[in-house]
Tab-separated table of C-alpha atoms and ligand atoms in Angstrom:
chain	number	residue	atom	x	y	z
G	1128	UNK	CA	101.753	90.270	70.613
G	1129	UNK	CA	104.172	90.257	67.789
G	1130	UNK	CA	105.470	93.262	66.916
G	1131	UNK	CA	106.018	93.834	62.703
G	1132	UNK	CA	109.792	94.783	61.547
G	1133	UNK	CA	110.324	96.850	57.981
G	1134	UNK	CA	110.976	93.115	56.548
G	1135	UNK	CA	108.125	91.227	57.209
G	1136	UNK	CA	109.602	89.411	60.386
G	1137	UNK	CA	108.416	89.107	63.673
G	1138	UNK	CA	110.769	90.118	66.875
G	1139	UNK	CA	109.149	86.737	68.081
G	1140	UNK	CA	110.030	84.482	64.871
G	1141	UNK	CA	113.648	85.923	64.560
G	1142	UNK	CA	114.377	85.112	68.294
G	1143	UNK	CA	112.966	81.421	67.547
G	1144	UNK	CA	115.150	81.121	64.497
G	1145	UNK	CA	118.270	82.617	66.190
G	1146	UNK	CA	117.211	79.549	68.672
G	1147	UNK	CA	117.130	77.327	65.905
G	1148	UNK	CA	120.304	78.415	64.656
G	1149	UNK	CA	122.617	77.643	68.097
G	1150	UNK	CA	120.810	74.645	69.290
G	1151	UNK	CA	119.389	72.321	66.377
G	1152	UNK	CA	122.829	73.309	64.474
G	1153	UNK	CA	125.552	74.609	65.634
G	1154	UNK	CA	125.525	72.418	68.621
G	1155	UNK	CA	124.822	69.540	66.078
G	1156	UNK	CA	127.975	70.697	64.695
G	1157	UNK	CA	126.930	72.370	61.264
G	1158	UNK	CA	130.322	74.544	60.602
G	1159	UNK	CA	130.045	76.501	57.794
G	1160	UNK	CA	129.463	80.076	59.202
G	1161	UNK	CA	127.816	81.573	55.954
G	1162	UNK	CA	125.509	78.974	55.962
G	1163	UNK	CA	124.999	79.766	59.884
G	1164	UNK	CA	124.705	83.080	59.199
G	1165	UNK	CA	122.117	82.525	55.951
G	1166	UNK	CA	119.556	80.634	58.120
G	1167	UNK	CA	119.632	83.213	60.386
G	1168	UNK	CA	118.456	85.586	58.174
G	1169	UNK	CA	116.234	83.687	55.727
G	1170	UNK	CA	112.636	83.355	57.349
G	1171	UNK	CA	111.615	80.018	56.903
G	1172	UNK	CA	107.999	80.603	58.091
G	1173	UNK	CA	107.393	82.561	55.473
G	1174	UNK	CA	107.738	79.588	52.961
G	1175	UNK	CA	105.550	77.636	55.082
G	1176	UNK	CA	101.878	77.472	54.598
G	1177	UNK	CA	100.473	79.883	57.015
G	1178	UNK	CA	98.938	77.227	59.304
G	1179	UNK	CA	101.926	76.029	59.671
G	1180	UNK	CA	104.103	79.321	60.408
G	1181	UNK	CA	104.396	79.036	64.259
G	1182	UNK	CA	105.975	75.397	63.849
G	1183	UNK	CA	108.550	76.722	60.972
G	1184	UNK	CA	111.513	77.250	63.440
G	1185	UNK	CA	110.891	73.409	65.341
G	1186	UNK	CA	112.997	70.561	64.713
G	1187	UNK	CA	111.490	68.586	62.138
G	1188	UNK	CA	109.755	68.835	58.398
G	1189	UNK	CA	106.661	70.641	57.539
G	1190	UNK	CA	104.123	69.899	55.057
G	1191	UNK	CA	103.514	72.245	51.922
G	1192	UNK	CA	100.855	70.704	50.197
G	1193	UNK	CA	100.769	68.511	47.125
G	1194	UNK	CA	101.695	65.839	49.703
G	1195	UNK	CA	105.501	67.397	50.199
G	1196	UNK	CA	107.601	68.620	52.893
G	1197	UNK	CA	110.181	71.467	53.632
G	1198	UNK	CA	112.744	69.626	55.153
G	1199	UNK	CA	113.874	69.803	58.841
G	1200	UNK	CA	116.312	72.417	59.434
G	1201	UNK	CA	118.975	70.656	60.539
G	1202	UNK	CA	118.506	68.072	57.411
G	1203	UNK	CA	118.818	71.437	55.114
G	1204	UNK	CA	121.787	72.854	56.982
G	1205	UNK	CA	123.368	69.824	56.773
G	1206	UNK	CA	122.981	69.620	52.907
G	1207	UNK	CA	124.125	73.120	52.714
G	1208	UNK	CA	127.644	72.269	54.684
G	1209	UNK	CA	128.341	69.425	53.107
G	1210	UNK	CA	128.399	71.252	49.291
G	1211	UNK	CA	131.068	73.870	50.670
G	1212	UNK	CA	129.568	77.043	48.638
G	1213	UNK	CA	131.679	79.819	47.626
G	1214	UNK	CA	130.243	83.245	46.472
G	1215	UNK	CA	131.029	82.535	42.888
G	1216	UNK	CA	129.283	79.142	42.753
G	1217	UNK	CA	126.181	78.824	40.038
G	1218	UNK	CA	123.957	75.517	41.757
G	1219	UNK	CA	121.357	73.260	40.389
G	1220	UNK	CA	118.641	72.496	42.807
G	1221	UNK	CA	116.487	69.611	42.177
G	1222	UNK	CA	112.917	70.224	44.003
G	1223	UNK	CA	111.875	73.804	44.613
G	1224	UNK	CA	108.701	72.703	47.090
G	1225	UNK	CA	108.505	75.831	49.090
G	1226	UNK	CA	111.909	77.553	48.225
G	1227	UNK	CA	113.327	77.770	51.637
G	1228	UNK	CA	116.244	76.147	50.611
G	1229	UNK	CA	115.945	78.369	46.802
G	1230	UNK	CA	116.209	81.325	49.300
G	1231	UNK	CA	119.126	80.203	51.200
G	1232	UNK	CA	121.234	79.154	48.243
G	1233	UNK	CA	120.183	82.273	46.424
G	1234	UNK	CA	122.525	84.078	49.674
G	1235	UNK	CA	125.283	81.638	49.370
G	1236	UNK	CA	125.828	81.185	45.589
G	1237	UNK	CA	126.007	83.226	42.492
G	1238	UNK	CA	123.334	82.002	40.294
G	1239	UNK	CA	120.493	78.980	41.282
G	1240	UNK	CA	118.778	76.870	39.058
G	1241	UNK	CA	115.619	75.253	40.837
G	1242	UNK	CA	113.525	72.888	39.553
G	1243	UNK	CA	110.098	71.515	40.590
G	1244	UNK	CA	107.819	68.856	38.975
G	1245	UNK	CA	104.351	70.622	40.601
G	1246	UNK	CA	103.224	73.978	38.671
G	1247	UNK	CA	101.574	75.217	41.588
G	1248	UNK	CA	104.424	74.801	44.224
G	1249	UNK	CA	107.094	76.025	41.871
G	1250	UNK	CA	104.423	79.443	41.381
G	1251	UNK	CA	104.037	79.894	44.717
G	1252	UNK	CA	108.256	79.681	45.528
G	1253	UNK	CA	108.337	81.901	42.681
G	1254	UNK	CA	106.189	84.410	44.030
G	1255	UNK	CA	107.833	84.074	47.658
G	1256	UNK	CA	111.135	84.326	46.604
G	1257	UNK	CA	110.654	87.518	44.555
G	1258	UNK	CA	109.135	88.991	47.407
G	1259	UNK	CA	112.172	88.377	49.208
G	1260	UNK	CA	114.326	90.664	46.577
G	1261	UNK	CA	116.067	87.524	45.101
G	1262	UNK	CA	117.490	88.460	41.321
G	1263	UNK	CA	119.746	85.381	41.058
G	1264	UNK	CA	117.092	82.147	40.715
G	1265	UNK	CA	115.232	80.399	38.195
G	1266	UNK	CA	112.594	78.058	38.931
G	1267	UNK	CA	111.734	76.296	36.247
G	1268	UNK	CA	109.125	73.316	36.042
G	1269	UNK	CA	110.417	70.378	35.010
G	1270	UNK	CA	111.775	66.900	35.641
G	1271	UNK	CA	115.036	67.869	37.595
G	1272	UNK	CA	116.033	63.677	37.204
G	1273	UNK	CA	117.536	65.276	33.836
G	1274	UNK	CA	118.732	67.960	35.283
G	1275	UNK	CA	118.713	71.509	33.419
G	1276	UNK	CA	121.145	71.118	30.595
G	1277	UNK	CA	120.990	74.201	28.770
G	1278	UNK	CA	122.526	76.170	32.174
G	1279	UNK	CA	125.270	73.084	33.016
G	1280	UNK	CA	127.846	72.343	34.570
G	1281	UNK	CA	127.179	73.322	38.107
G	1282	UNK	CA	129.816	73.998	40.745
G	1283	UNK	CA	126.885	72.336	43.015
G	1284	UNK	CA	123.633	70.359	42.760
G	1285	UNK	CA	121.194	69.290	45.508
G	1286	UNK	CA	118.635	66.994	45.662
G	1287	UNK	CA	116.132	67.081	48.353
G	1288	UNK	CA	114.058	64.492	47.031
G	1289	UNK	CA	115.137	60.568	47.089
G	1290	UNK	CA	116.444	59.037	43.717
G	1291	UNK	CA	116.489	55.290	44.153
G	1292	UNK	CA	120.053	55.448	42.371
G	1293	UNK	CA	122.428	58.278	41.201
G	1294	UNK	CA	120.939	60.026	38.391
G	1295	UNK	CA	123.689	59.379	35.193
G	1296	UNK	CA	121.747	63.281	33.738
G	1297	UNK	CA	122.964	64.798	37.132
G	1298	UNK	CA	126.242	63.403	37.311
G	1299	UNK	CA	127.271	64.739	33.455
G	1300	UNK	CA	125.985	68.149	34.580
G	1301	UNK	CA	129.060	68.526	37.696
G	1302	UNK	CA	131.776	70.496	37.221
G	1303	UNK	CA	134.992	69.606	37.668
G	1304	UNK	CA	135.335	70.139	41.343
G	1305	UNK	CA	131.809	69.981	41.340
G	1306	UNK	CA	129.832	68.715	44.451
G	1307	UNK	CA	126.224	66.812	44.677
G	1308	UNK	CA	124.550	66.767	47.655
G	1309	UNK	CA	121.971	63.742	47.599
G	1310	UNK	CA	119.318	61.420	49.136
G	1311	UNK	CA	119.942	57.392	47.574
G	1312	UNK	CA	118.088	55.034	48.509
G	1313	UNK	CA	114.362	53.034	48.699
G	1314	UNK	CA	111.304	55.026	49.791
G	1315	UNK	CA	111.243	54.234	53.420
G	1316	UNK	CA	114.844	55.382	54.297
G	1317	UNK	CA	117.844	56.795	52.117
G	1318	UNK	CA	121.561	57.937	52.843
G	1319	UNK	CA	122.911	61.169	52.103
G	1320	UNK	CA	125.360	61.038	49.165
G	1321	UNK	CA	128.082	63.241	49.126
G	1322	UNK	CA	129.443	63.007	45.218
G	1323	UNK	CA	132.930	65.532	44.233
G	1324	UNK	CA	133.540	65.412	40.460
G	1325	UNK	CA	137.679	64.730	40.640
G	1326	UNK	CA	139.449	64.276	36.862
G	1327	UNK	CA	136.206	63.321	35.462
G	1328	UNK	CA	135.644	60.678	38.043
G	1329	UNK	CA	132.546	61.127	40.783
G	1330	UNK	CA	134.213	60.310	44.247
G	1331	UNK	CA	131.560	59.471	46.572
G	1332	UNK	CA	131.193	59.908	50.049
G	1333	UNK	CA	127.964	57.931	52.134
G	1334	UNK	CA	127.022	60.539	55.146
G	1335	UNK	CA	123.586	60.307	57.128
G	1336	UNK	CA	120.615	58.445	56.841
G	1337	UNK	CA	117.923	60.099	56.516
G	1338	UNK	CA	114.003	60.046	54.475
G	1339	UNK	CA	112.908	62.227	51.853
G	1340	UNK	CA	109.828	62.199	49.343
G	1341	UNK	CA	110.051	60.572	46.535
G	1342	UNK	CA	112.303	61.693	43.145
G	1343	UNK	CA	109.521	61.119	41.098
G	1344	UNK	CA	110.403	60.792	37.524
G	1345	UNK	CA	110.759	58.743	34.435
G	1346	UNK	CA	107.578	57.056	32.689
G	1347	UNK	CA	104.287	56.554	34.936
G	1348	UNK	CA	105.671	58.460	37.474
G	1349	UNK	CA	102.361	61.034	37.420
B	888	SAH	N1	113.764	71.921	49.389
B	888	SAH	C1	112.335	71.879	49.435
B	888	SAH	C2	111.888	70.486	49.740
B	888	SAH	C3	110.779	70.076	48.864
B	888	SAH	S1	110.250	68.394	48.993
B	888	SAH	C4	111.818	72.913	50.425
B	888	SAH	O1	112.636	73.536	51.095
B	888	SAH	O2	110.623	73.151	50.510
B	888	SAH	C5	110.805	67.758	47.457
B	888	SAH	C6	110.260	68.425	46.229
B	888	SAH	O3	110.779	67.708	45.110
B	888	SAH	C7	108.746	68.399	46.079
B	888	SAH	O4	108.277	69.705	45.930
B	888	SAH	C8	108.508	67.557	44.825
B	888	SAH	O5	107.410	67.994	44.063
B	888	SAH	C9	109.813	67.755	44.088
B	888	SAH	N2	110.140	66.724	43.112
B	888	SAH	C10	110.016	65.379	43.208
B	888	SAH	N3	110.463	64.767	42.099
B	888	SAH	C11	110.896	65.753	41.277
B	888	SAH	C12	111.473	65.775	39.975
B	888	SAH	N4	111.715	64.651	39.294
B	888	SAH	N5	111.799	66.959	39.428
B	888	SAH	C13	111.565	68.125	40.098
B	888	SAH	N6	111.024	68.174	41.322
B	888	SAH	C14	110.693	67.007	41.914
């Protein structure tokens, strides 16, 4: 039997994502302690669809309706390391789906900007997320292809959806010293991008391969 803490969590969920924590990422070699630390706390089943909740802590995606995914842990954790967040940061995030990754960035980061295409997922991250106390996000619905100008630049942006090329909107919306985190590539299989605004110039590094839904946007694209 599971037995209820003041927070909503389960003694048996938190020991699954402590799990989680040492041995689909830190022994993959995800670094960055606060991010370490922020899975630990966030509690992923509870963005997952409730048929779903005693497979939130395993090591691969999940689906959330609307034929999306919440990405595999280590995929997100990865994501998170490679934008190097500082306390201070304001991020753009480009696909709310459940807002797992809304809730982790709203730990790690000052202010988040999250968009989502789909009404009904961005409600229902909205209503999670202000269940979980967060103060510091926006979701708005949206095309996040074009970014959200009005709040721009952004000391990070994320993508977890898979743009067949850089978005140019995204790009202008980076800081200087800036970082993007993003999937590039065709539908079947994409490469992390790693992009670091330097003197107005986007440096980019190619990291792993990996496959996300579609970035759908642009004309016929619903
Ligand atoms: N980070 C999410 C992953 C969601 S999957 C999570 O933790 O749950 C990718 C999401 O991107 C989907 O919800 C999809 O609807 C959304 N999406 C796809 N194209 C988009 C676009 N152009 N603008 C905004 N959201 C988009």
């Amino acid at each position: 039997m599971r037995r209820m803490t003041s927070s909503g969590d389960t003694s048996s969920y938190s020991g699954l994502r402590l799990r989680m924590v040492e041995s689909q990422l830190r022994a993959r070699g995800v670094g960055d302690q606060r991010v370490l630390d922020a899975m630990s706390r966030v509690p992923r089943h509870e963005f997952a669809p409730e048929r779903y909740r005693d497979e939130a802590y395993e090591d691969h995606p999940l689906p959330i309706g609307e034929g999306q995914t919440i990405s595999q842990p280590y995929i997100v954790a990865l994501m998170l390391d490679a934008l190097a967040l500082s306390p201070a940061d304001r991020v753009l995030e480009v696909g709310t789906g459940s807002g797992y990754v809304t809730a982790l960035l709203a730990e790690l980061a000052a202010q988040v900007f999250s968009m989502e295409r789909h009404g009904e997922l961005a409600d229902s991250a909205r209503d999670v997320l202000a269940r979980r106390g967060y103060t510091n996000v926006s979701v708005i619905v949206g095309d996040g292809s074009q970014g959200f100008g009005e709040c721009s630049p952004y000391d990070a942006i994320i993508v977890s959806a898979a743009a067949p090329e850089l978005p140019r909107a995204l790009l202008a919306q980076l800081a200087e010293g800036g970082r993007m985190i993003i999937p590039v590539g065709p539908a079947d299989s994409q490469q992390l991008q790693l992009i670091r605004m330097e003197n107005g110039q986007p440096r980019i590094t190619l990291r792993e391969l990996c496959r996300f839904v579609p970035l759908v946007s642009g004309e016929g694209s619903c």
